[in-house]
XYZ file of C-alpha atoms in Angstrom:
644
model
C -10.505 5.896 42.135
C -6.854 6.912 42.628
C -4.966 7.515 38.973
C -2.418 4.474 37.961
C 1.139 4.779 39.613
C 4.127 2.528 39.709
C 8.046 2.354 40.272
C 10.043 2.643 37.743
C 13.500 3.896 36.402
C 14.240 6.497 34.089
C 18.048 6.606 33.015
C 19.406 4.361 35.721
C 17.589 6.167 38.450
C 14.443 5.007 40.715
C 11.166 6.713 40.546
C 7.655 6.813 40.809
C 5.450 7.008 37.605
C 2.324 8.717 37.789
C -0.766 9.817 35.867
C -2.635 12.998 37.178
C -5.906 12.968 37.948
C -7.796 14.656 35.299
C -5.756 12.525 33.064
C -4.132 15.330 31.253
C -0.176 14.586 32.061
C 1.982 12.001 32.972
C 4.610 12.406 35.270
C 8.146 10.903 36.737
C 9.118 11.799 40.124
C 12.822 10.499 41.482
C 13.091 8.853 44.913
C 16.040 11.317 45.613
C 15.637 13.681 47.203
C 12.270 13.389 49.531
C 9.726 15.376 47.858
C 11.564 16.305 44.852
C 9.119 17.714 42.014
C 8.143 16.070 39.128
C 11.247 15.696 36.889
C 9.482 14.895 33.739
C 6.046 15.900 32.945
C 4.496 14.745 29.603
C 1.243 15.807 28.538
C -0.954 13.037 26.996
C -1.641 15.441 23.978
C 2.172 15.241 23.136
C 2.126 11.708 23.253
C 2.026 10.055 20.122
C 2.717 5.922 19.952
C 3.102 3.731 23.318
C 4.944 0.675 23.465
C 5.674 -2.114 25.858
C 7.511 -5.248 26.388
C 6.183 -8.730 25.497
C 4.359 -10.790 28.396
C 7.506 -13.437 28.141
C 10.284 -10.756 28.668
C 11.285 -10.719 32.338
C 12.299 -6.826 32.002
C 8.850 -4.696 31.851
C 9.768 -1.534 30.254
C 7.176 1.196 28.804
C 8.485 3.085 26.012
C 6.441 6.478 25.072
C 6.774 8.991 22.359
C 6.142 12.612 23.044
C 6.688 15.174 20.481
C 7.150 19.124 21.764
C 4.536 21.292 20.230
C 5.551 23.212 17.386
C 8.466 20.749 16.179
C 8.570 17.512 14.102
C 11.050 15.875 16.620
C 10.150 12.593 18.539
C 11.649 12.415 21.849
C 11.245 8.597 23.320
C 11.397 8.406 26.673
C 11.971 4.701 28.367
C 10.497 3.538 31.786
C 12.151 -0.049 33.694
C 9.626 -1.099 35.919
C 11.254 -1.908 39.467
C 8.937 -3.483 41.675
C 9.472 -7.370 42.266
C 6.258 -8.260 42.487
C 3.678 -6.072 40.721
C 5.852 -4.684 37.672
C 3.824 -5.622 34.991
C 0.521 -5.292 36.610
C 1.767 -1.123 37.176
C 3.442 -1.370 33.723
C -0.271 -2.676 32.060
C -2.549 -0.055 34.223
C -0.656 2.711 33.076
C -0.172 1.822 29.636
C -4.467 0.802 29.453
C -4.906 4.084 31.180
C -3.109 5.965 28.714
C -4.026 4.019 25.682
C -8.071 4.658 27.050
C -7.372 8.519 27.404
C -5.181 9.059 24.510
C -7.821 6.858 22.083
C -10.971 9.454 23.368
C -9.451 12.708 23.015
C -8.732 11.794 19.242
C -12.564 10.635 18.885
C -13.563 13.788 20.162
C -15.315 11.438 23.095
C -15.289 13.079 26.938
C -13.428 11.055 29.882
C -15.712 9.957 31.953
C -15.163 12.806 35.228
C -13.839 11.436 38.539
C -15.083 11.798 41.559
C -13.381 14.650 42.176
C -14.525 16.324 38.732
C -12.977 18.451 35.928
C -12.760 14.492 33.574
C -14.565 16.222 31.158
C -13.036 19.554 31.110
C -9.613 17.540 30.987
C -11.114 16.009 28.290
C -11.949 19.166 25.789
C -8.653 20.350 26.575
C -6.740 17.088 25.766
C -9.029 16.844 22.247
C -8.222 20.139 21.519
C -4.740 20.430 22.138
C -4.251 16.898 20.157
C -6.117 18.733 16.990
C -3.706 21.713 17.064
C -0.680 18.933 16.438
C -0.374 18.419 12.872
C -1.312 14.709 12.615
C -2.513 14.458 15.937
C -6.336 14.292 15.824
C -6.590 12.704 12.337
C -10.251 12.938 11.443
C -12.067 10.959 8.219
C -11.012 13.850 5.798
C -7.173 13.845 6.871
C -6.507 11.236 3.829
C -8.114 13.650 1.446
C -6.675 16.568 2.487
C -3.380 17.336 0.393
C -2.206 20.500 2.955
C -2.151 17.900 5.840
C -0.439 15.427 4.352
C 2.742 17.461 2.901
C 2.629 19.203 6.607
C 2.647 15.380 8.372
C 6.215 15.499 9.546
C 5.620 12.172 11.334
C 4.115 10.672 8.350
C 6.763 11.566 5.855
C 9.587 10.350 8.186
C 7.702 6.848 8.353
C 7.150 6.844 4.578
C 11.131 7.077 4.792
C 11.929 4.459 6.801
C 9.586 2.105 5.163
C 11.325 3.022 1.879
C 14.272 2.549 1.318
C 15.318 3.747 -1.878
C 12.961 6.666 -1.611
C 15.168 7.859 1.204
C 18.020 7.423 -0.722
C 16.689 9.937 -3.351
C 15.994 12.634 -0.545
C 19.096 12.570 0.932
C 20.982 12.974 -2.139
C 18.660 15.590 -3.386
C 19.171 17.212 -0.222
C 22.744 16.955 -0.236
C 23.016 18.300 -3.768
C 20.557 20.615 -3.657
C 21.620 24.400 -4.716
C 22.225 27.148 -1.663
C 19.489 29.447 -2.668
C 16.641 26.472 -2.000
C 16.317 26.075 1.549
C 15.811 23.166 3.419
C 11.830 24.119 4.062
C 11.026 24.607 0.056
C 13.063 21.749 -0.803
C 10.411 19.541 1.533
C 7.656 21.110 0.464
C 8.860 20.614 -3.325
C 10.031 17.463 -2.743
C 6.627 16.036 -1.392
C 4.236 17.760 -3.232
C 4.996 15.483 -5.591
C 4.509 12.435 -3.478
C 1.756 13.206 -1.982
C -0.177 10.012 -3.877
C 3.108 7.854 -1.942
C 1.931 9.892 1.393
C -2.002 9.320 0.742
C -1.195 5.500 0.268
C 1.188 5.466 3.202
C -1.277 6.974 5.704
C -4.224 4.694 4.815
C -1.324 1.579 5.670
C -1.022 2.965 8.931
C -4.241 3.733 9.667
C -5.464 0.120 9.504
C -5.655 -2.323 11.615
C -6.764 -5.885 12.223
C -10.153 -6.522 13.143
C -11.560 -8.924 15.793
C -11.303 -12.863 14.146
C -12.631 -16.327 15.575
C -9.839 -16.135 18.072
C -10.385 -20.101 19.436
C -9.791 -21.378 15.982
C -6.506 -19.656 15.532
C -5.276 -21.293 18.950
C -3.737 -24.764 17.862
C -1.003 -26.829 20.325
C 2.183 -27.593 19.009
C 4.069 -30.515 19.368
C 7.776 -30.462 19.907
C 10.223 -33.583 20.751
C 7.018 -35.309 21.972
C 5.455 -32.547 24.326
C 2.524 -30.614 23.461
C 2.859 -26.786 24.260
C 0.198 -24.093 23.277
C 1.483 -20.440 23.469
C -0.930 -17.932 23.704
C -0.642 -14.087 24.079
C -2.931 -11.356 26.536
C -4.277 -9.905 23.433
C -6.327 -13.744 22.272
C -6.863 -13.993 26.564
C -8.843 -10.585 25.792
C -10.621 -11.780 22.487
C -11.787 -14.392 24.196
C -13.083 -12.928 27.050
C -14.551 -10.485 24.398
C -16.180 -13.125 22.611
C -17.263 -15.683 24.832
C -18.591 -13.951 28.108
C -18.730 -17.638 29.583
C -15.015 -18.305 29.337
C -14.794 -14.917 31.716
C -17.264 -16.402 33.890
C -15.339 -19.513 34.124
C -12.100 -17.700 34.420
C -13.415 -15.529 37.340
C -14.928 -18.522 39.344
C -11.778 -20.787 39.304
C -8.961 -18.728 38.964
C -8.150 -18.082 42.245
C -8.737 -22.027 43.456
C -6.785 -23.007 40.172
C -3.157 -21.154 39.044
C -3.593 -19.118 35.764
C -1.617 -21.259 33.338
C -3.238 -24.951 34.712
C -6.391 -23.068 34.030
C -5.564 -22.446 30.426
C -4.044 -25.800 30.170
C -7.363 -27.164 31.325
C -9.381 -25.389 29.309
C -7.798 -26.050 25.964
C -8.397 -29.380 26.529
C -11.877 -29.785 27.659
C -15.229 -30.368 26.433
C -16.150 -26.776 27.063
C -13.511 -25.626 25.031
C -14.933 -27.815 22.044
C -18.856 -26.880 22.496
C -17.556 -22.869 22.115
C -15.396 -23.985 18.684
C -18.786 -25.264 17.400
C -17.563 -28.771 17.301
C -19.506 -32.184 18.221
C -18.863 -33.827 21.346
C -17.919 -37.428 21.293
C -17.597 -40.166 24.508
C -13.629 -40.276 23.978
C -13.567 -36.500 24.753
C -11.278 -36.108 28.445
C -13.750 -35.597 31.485
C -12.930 -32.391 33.620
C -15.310 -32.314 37.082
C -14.663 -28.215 37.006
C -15.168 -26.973 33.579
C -17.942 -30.168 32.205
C -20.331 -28.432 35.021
C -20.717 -25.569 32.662
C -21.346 -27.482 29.555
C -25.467 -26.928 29.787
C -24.846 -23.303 30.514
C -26.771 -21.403 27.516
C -24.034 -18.604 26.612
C -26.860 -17.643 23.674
C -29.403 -16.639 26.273
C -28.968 -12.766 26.275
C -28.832 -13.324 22.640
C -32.136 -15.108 22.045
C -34.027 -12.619 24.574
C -33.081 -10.043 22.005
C -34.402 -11.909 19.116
C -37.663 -12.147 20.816
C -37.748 -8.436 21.945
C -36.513 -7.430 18.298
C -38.777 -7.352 15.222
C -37.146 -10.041 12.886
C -38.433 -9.787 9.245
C -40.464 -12.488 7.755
C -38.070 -12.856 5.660
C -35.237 -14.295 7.390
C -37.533 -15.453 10.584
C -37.225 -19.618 10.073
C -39.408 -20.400 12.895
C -41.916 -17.555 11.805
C -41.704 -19.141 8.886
C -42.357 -22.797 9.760
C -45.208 -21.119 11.873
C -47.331 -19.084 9.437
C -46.273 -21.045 6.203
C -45.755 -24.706 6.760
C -44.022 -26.790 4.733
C -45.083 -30.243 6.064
C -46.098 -31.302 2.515
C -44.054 -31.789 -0.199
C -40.208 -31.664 0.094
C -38.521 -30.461 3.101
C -36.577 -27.385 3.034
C -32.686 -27.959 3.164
C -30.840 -28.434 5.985
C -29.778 -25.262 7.080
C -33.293 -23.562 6.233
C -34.843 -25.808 9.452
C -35.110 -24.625 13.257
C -33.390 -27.172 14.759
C -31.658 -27.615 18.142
C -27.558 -26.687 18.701
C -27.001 -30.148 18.997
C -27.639 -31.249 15.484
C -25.777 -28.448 13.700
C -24.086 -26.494 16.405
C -20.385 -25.514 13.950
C -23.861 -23.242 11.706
C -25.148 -21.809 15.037
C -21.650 -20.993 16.614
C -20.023 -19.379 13.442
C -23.314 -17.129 12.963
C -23.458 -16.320 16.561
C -19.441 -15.108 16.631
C -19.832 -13.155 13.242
C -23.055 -11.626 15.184
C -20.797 -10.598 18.371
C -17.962 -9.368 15.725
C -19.420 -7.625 13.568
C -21.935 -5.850 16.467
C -18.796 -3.744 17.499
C -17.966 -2.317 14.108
C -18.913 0.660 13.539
C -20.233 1.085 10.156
C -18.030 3.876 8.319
C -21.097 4.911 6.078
C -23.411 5.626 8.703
C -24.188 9.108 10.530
C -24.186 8.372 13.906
C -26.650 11.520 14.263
C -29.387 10.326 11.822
C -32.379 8.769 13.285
C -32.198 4.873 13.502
C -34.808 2.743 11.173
C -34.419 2.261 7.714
C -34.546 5.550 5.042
C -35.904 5.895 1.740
C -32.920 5.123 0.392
C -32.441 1.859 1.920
C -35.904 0.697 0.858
C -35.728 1.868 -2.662
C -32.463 -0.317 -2.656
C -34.315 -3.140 -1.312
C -37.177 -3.142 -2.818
C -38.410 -5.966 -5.820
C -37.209 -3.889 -8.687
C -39.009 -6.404 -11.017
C -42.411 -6.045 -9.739
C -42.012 -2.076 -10.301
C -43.474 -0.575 -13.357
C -41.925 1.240 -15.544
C -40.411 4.751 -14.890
C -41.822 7.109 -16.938
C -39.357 8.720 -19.052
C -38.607 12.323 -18.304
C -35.917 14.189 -20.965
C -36.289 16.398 -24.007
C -35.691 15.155 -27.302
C -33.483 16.480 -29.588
C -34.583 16.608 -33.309
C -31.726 17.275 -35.685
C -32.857 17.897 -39.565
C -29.409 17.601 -41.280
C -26.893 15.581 -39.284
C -24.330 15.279 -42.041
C -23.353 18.937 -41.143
C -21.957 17.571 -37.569
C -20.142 14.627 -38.922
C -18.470 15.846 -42.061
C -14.351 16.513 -42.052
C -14.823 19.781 -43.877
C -17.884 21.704 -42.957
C -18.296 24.160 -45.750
C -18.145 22.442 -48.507
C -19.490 18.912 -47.330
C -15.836 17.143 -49.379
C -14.371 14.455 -47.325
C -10.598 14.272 -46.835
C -9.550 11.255 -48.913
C -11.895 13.272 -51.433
C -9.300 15.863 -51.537
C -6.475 14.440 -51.700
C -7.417 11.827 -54.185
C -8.627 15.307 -56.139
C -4.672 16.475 -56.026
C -3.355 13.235 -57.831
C -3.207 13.080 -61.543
C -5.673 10.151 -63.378
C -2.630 9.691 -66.053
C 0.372 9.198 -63.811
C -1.967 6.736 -61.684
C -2.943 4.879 -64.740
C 0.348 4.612 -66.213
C 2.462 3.373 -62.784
C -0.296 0.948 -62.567
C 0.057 -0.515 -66.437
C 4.037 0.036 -65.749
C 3.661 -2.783 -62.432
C 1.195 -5.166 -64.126
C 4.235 -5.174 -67.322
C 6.127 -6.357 -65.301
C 4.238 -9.581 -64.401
C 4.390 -10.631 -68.206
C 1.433 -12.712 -68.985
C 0.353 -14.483 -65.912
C -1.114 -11.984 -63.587
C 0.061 -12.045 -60.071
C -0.688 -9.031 -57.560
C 1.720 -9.977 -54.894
C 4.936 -10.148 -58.024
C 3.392 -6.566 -59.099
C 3.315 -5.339 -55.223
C 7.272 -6.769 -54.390
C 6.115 -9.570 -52.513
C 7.736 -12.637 -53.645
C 8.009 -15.483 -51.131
C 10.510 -17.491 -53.118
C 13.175 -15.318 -52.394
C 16.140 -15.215 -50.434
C 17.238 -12.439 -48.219
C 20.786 -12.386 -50.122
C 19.025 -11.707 -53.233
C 17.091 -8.914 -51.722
C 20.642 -7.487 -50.263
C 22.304 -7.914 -53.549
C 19.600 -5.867 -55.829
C 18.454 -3.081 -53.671
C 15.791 -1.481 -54.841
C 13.046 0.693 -53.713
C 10.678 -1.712 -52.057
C 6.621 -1.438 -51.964
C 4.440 -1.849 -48.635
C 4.544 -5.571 -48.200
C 7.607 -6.647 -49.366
C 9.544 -9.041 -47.464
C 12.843 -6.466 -47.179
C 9.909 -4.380 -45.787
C 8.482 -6.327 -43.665
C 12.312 -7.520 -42.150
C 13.082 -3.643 -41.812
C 9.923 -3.172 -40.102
C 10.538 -5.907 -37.574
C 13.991 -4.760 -36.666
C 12.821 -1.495 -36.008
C 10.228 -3.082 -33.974
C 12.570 -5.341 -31.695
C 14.715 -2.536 -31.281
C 12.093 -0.156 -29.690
C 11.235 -2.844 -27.682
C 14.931 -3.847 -26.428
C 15.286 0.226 -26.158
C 12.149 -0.053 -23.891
C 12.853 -2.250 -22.340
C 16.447 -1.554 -20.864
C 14.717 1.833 -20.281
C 12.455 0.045 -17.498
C 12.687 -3.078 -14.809
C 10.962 -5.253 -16.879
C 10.001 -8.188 -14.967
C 9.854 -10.634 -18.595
C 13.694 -9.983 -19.148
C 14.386 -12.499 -17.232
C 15.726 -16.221 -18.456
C 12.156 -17.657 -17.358
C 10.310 -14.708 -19.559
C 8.122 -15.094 -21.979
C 9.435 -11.907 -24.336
C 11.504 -13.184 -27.440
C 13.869 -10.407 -26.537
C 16.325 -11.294 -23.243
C 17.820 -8.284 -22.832
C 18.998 -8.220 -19.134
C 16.928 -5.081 -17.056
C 20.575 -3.579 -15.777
C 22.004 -3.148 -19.980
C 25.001 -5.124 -18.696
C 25.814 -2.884 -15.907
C 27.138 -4.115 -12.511
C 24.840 -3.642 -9.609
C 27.130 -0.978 -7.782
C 27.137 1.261 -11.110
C 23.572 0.468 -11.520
C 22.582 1.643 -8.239
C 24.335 4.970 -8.728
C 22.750 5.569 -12.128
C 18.924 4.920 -10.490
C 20.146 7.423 -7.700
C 21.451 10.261 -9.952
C 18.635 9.567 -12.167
C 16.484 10.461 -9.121
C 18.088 13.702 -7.988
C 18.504 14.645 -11.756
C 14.993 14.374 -12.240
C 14.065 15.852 -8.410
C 16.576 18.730 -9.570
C 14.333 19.201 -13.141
C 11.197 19.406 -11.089
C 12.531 21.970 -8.981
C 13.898 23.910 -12.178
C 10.164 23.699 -13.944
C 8.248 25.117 -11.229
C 10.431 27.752 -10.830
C 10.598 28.900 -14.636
C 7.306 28.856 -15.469
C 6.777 30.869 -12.811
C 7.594 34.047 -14.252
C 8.206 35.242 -10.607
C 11.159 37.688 -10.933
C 12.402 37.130 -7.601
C 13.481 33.423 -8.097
C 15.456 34.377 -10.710
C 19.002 33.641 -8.974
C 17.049 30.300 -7.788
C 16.902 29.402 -11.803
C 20.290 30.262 -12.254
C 21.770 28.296 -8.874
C 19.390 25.611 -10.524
C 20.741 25.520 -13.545
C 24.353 25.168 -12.283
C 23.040 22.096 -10.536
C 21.901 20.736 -13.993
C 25.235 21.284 -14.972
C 26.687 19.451 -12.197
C 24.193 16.642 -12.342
C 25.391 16.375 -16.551
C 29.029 16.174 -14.126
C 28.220 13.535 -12.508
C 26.376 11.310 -15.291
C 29.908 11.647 -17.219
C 31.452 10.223 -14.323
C 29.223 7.154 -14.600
C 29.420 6.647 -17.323
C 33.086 7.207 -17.190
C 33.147 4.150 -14.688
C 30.978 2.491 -16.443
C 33.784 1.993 -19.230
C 36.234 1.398 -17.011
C 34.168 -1.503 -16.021
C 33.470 -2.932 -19.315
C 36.876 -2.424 -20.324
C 37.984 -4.605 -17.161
C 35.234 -6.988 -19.116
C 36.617 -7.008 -22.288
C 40.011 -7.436 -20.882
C 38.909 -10.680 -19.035
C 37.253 -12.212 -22.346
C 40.530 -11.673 -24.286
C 42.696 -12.911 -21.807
C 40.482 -16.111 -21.880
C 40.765 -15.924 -25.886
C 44.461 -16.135 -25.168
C 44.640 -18.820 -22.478
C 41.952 -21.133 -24.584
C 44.285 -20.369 -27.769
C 47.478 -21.931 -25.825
C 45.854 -24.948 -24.645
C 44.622 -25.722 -28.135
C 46.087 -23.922 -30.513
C 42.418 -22.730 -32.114
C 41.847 -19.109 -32.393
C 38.195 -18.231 -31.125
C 36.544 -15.153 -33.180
C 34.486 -12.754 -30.274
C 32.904 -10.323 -31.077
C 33.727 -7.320 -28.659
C 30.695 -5.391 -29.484
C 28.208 -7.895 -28.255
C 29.927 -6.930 -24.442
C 26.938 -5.098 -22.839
C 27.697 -1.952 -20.525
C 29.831 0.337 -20.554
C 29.052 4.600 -21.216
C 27.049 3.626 -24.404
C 24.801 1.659 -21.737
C 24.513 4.694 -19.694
C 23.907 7.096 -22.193
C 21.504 5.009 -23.556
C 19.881 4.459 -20.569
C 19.928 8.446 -19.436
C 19.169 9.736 -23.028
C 15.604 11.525 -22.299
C 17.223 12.916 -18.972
C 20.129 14.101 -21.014
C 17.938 15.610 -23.723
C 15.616 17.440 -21.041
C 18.598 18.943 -19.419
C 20.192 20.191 -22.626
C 16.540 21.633 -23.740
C 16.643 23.164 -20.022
C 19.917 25.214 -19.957
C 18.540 25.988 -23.916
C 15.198 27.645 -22.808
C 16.892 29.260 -20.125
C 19.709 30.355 -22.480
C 16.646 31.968 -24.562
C 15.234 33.258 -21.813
C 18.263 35.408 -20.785
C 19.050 36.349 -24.384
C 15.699 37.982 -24.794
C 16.365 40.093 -21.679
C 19.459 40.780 -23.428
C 21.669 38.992 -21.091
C 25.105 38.129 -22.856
C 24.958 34.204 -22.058
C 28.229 33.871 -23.487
């Protein structure tokens, strides 16, 4: 069989595409001049993603992706199919051809050898030189392997382009990196501290979507009165995939009948509803071509294997019915009879489709190698547990004489710890603070008076006769629960917290942003980012104790500096912002004053943003940085380095 070919342009100029014959290379050969050599020649190992245009586009281009060996560039190179009549027939045996090859060298599987021989060899070199790309042959353990995945050019620069804001952060790191890192460690750096984002990313990309009851997905649409159905050349192949009677239908009256009126036909015939598992009724449409195959049995190859096959006794109904009647008594339910298609034929379809779909998965936790029949393993799982005896029990038992030697605080003398420290306190001074609180109650005895609590009174009296206040009391308690709100407001403006909103359900709205605008927001996430990409960088590097990064440290340590720069200038903006704020609100203060002649108190403070936002926002960063430069300030100084 001759290898797929076609005519097609490559930057404005007519050629012939071509795959070779041991399907190793694909090739593009210009019209001009006669017998000119290939002009492009990429191997299918290089290739790395294929794409084409949609059946409904009237151009039929074939876009593919080679990468050179030994570089993380993508090169795409784009192919207009010329020919007026058979473009997209070329366009689809190419790309099939391709897909086929491409699909089997990274299973490992051999091509299939051509007449002419050397598939196979073709193969093992294809398989091989696709497992010497980094990314290229991805095998089960390439999600679990950490070396791959920070190596997976091609992966990372999808992970960027799927994230946003991620990108963001490596292009300003990168940017603002120091000299003395180069580009290479700053990757490596960079990602080995993603490489959870890369794991995640990978498994994305590796799945797919499976095969699905493709004739209930197809439904018509009506628009201004006219029904149209649209259907793709992917569902054309489930079908066929599915329903080998549809393919017999298509390849008996296709060429008597044009391709769309046969689809049109279809969808709207009794054939079409005895394959969706639905009854047929008298006001269903007659068709004379397709009702001819209504009595065809598309379940025969099926029920030939049941017969061949050992069913279990288990799950065999008609066994069942055969060797263990249940004519007596109540019948079984409905679906637990052998009945006919025709009385329940949705139960019989649906279990006959999930039979063809799930027959070409291939289990993931199977060794294709092992022997096939069920292993020990299996049957244990399987197996009546209930009816099992008992296991006997098979451990040595641990007899311990004195166990309060392993559960006592202090070992050596056996004295707990509220022991001791009740031992330090002196009876008298406990006795006499207790008589001293219970004077105080006069004659009626009440323990929350002689604790401070005292619920009839006001918070004005409490601020009016400060006094030292016991556990419990309600100046206590009050202190205690604005400390408490304002760790969580802290917290909170610290992280996106989705309950700040107006709709939350927190008792504290403070807004996620601290009152800064979105533009000044945006640049303190980002130089959070690189601050904290930059800190990374500096840790690994000083706890390395490697004395040849030490002019990394110090170019590092400069770029802590600079990052310290650049929050300042944030926050410097940030002011400048709030200030613009502030200068709005009085100027309203003023206008609202001249229309009525009322003077409005505001309270300037309450006016969120500004550098106190950002420095509250940035406060660990800031205090890592300082205690940075400060160990490395210590460091030098014990080298005796004048840091001065």
């Amino acid at each position: 069989m001759a290898p797929p070919r076609g005519s097609a342009a490559y930057k404005k100029k007519d050629g012939t595409l071509t795959l070779s014959k041991d399907q190793s290379s694909v090739s593009w050969t210009p019209v001009a001049p006669p017998g000119a050599s290939p002009a492009i020649t990429l191997a299918v190992s290089s290739i790395t993603n294929l794409q084409q245009t949609p059946v409904n586009n009237p151009k039929v281009m074939l876009k593919i992706f080679a990468q050179a060996p030994g570089t993380a560039n993508i090169e795409p190179h784009i192919f207009s199919f010329t020919s007026p009549t058979t473009a997209r027939a070329e366009a689809d045996a190419i790309k099939d051809a391709l897909s086929k090859v491409i699909q089997l060298a990274k299973t490992g599987t051999d091509v299939l050898a051509a007449p002419g021989g050397g598939g196979a060899s073709a193969a093992l070199a294809i398989s091989s030189a696709i497992a010497s790309v980094p990314g290229g042959g991805r095998d089960q353990n390439f999600l679990y392997d950490d070396e791959r995945l920070k190596s997976d050019g091609n992966l990372q620069q999808s992970l960027l382009m799927a994230d946003p804001s991620l990108s963001k952060t490596f292009v300003e790191s990168l940017r603002t990196k120091p000299d003395s890192i180069t580009n290479s460690q700053f990757t490596s750096q960079f990602w080995s501290a993603r490489v959870h984002l890369l794991r995640a990313h990978a498994i994305e990309k590796t799945q797919a979507r499976g095969a699905y009851n493709v004739l209930s997905s197809i439904k018509p649409k009506t628009v201004d009165n006219t029904t149209t159905l649209s259907i793709s050349k992917e569902q054309i192949q489930l079908i066929f995939n599915q329903h080998s009677l549809v393919k017999k239908v298509y390849d008996e009256c296709v060429p008597g009948i044009s391709e769309e009126k046969f689809w049109s036909r279809f969808f709207q015939s009794r054939l079409f509803k005895k394959l969706k598992g639905e009854k047929l009724s008298e006001s269903d449409p007659l068709d004379p071509v397709l009702d001819k195959y209504l009595n065809h049995d598309e379940d025969a190859d099926r029920a030939r294997r049941l017969m061949e096959s050992n069913v279990p006794h288990i799950i065999d109904i008609e066994g069942n019915e055969e060797n263990h009647s249940q004519r007596k008594g109540n019948q079984p339910d409905l679906t637990m009879r052998p009945t006919s298609v025709d009385k329940v034929p949705i139960i019989r379809t649906l279990n006959t489709l999930s039979e063809k779909i799930l027959l070409h998965v291939t289990p993931n936790d199977v060794d294709p190698s092992l022997p096939i029949g069920m292993d020990e393993e299996t049957f244990n799982t399987l197996a009546l547990q209930d009816l099992q005896a008992d296991a006997e029990e098979n451990r040595v038992t641990l007899n311990i004489k004195d166990q309060s030697r392993f559960f006592s605080d202090d070992k050596e003398n056996g004295v707990s710890t509220d022991a001791l420290l009740y031992a330090k306190q002196d009876p008298k001074k406990v006795l006499r603070s207790i008589l001293a609180g219970l004077a105080d109650t006069g004659s009626d005895l009440n323990l929350q008076t002689s604790i401070g609590v005292d619920d009839n009174s006001s918070s004005s009296e409490d601020e009016s006769n400060p006094k030292k206040g016991h556990v419990g009391s309600k100046a206590s308690m009050a202190a205690a629960t604005a400390q408490i709100f304002a760790a969580i407001a802290q917290q909170r403006a610290l992280t996106d917290d989705l309950s700040s909103s107006a709709s939350g359900f927190s008792t504290v709205q403070t807004p996620s942003t601290a009152g800064l605008s979105t533009t000044i927001f945006d640049r303190l996430s980002l130089t959070h980012a690189t601050t904290t990409e930059f800190l990374s960088h500096f840790w690994s590097a000083f706890v390395s104790g490697d004395p040849n990064r030490a002019d990394e440290i110090s170019k590092l340590v400069e770029t802590l500096d600079r990052a310290m720069d650049r929050i300042k200038a944030v926050a410097d903006d940030a002011e400048k912002e709030r200030a613009k704020e502030v200068e709005k609100v009085k100027k309203q203060v003023r206008d609202h004053y001249e229309r009525t002649q009322r003077k409005i108190k505001i309270d300037l403070e309450s006016i969120a943003g500004g550098a106190k936002a950002v420095n509250q926002l940035l406060g660990p960063t800031i205090k890592v940085i300082q205690m940075a430069v400060t160990e490395y300030k210590k460091a030098l100084a014990a080298e005796g380095v004048d840091t001065s």
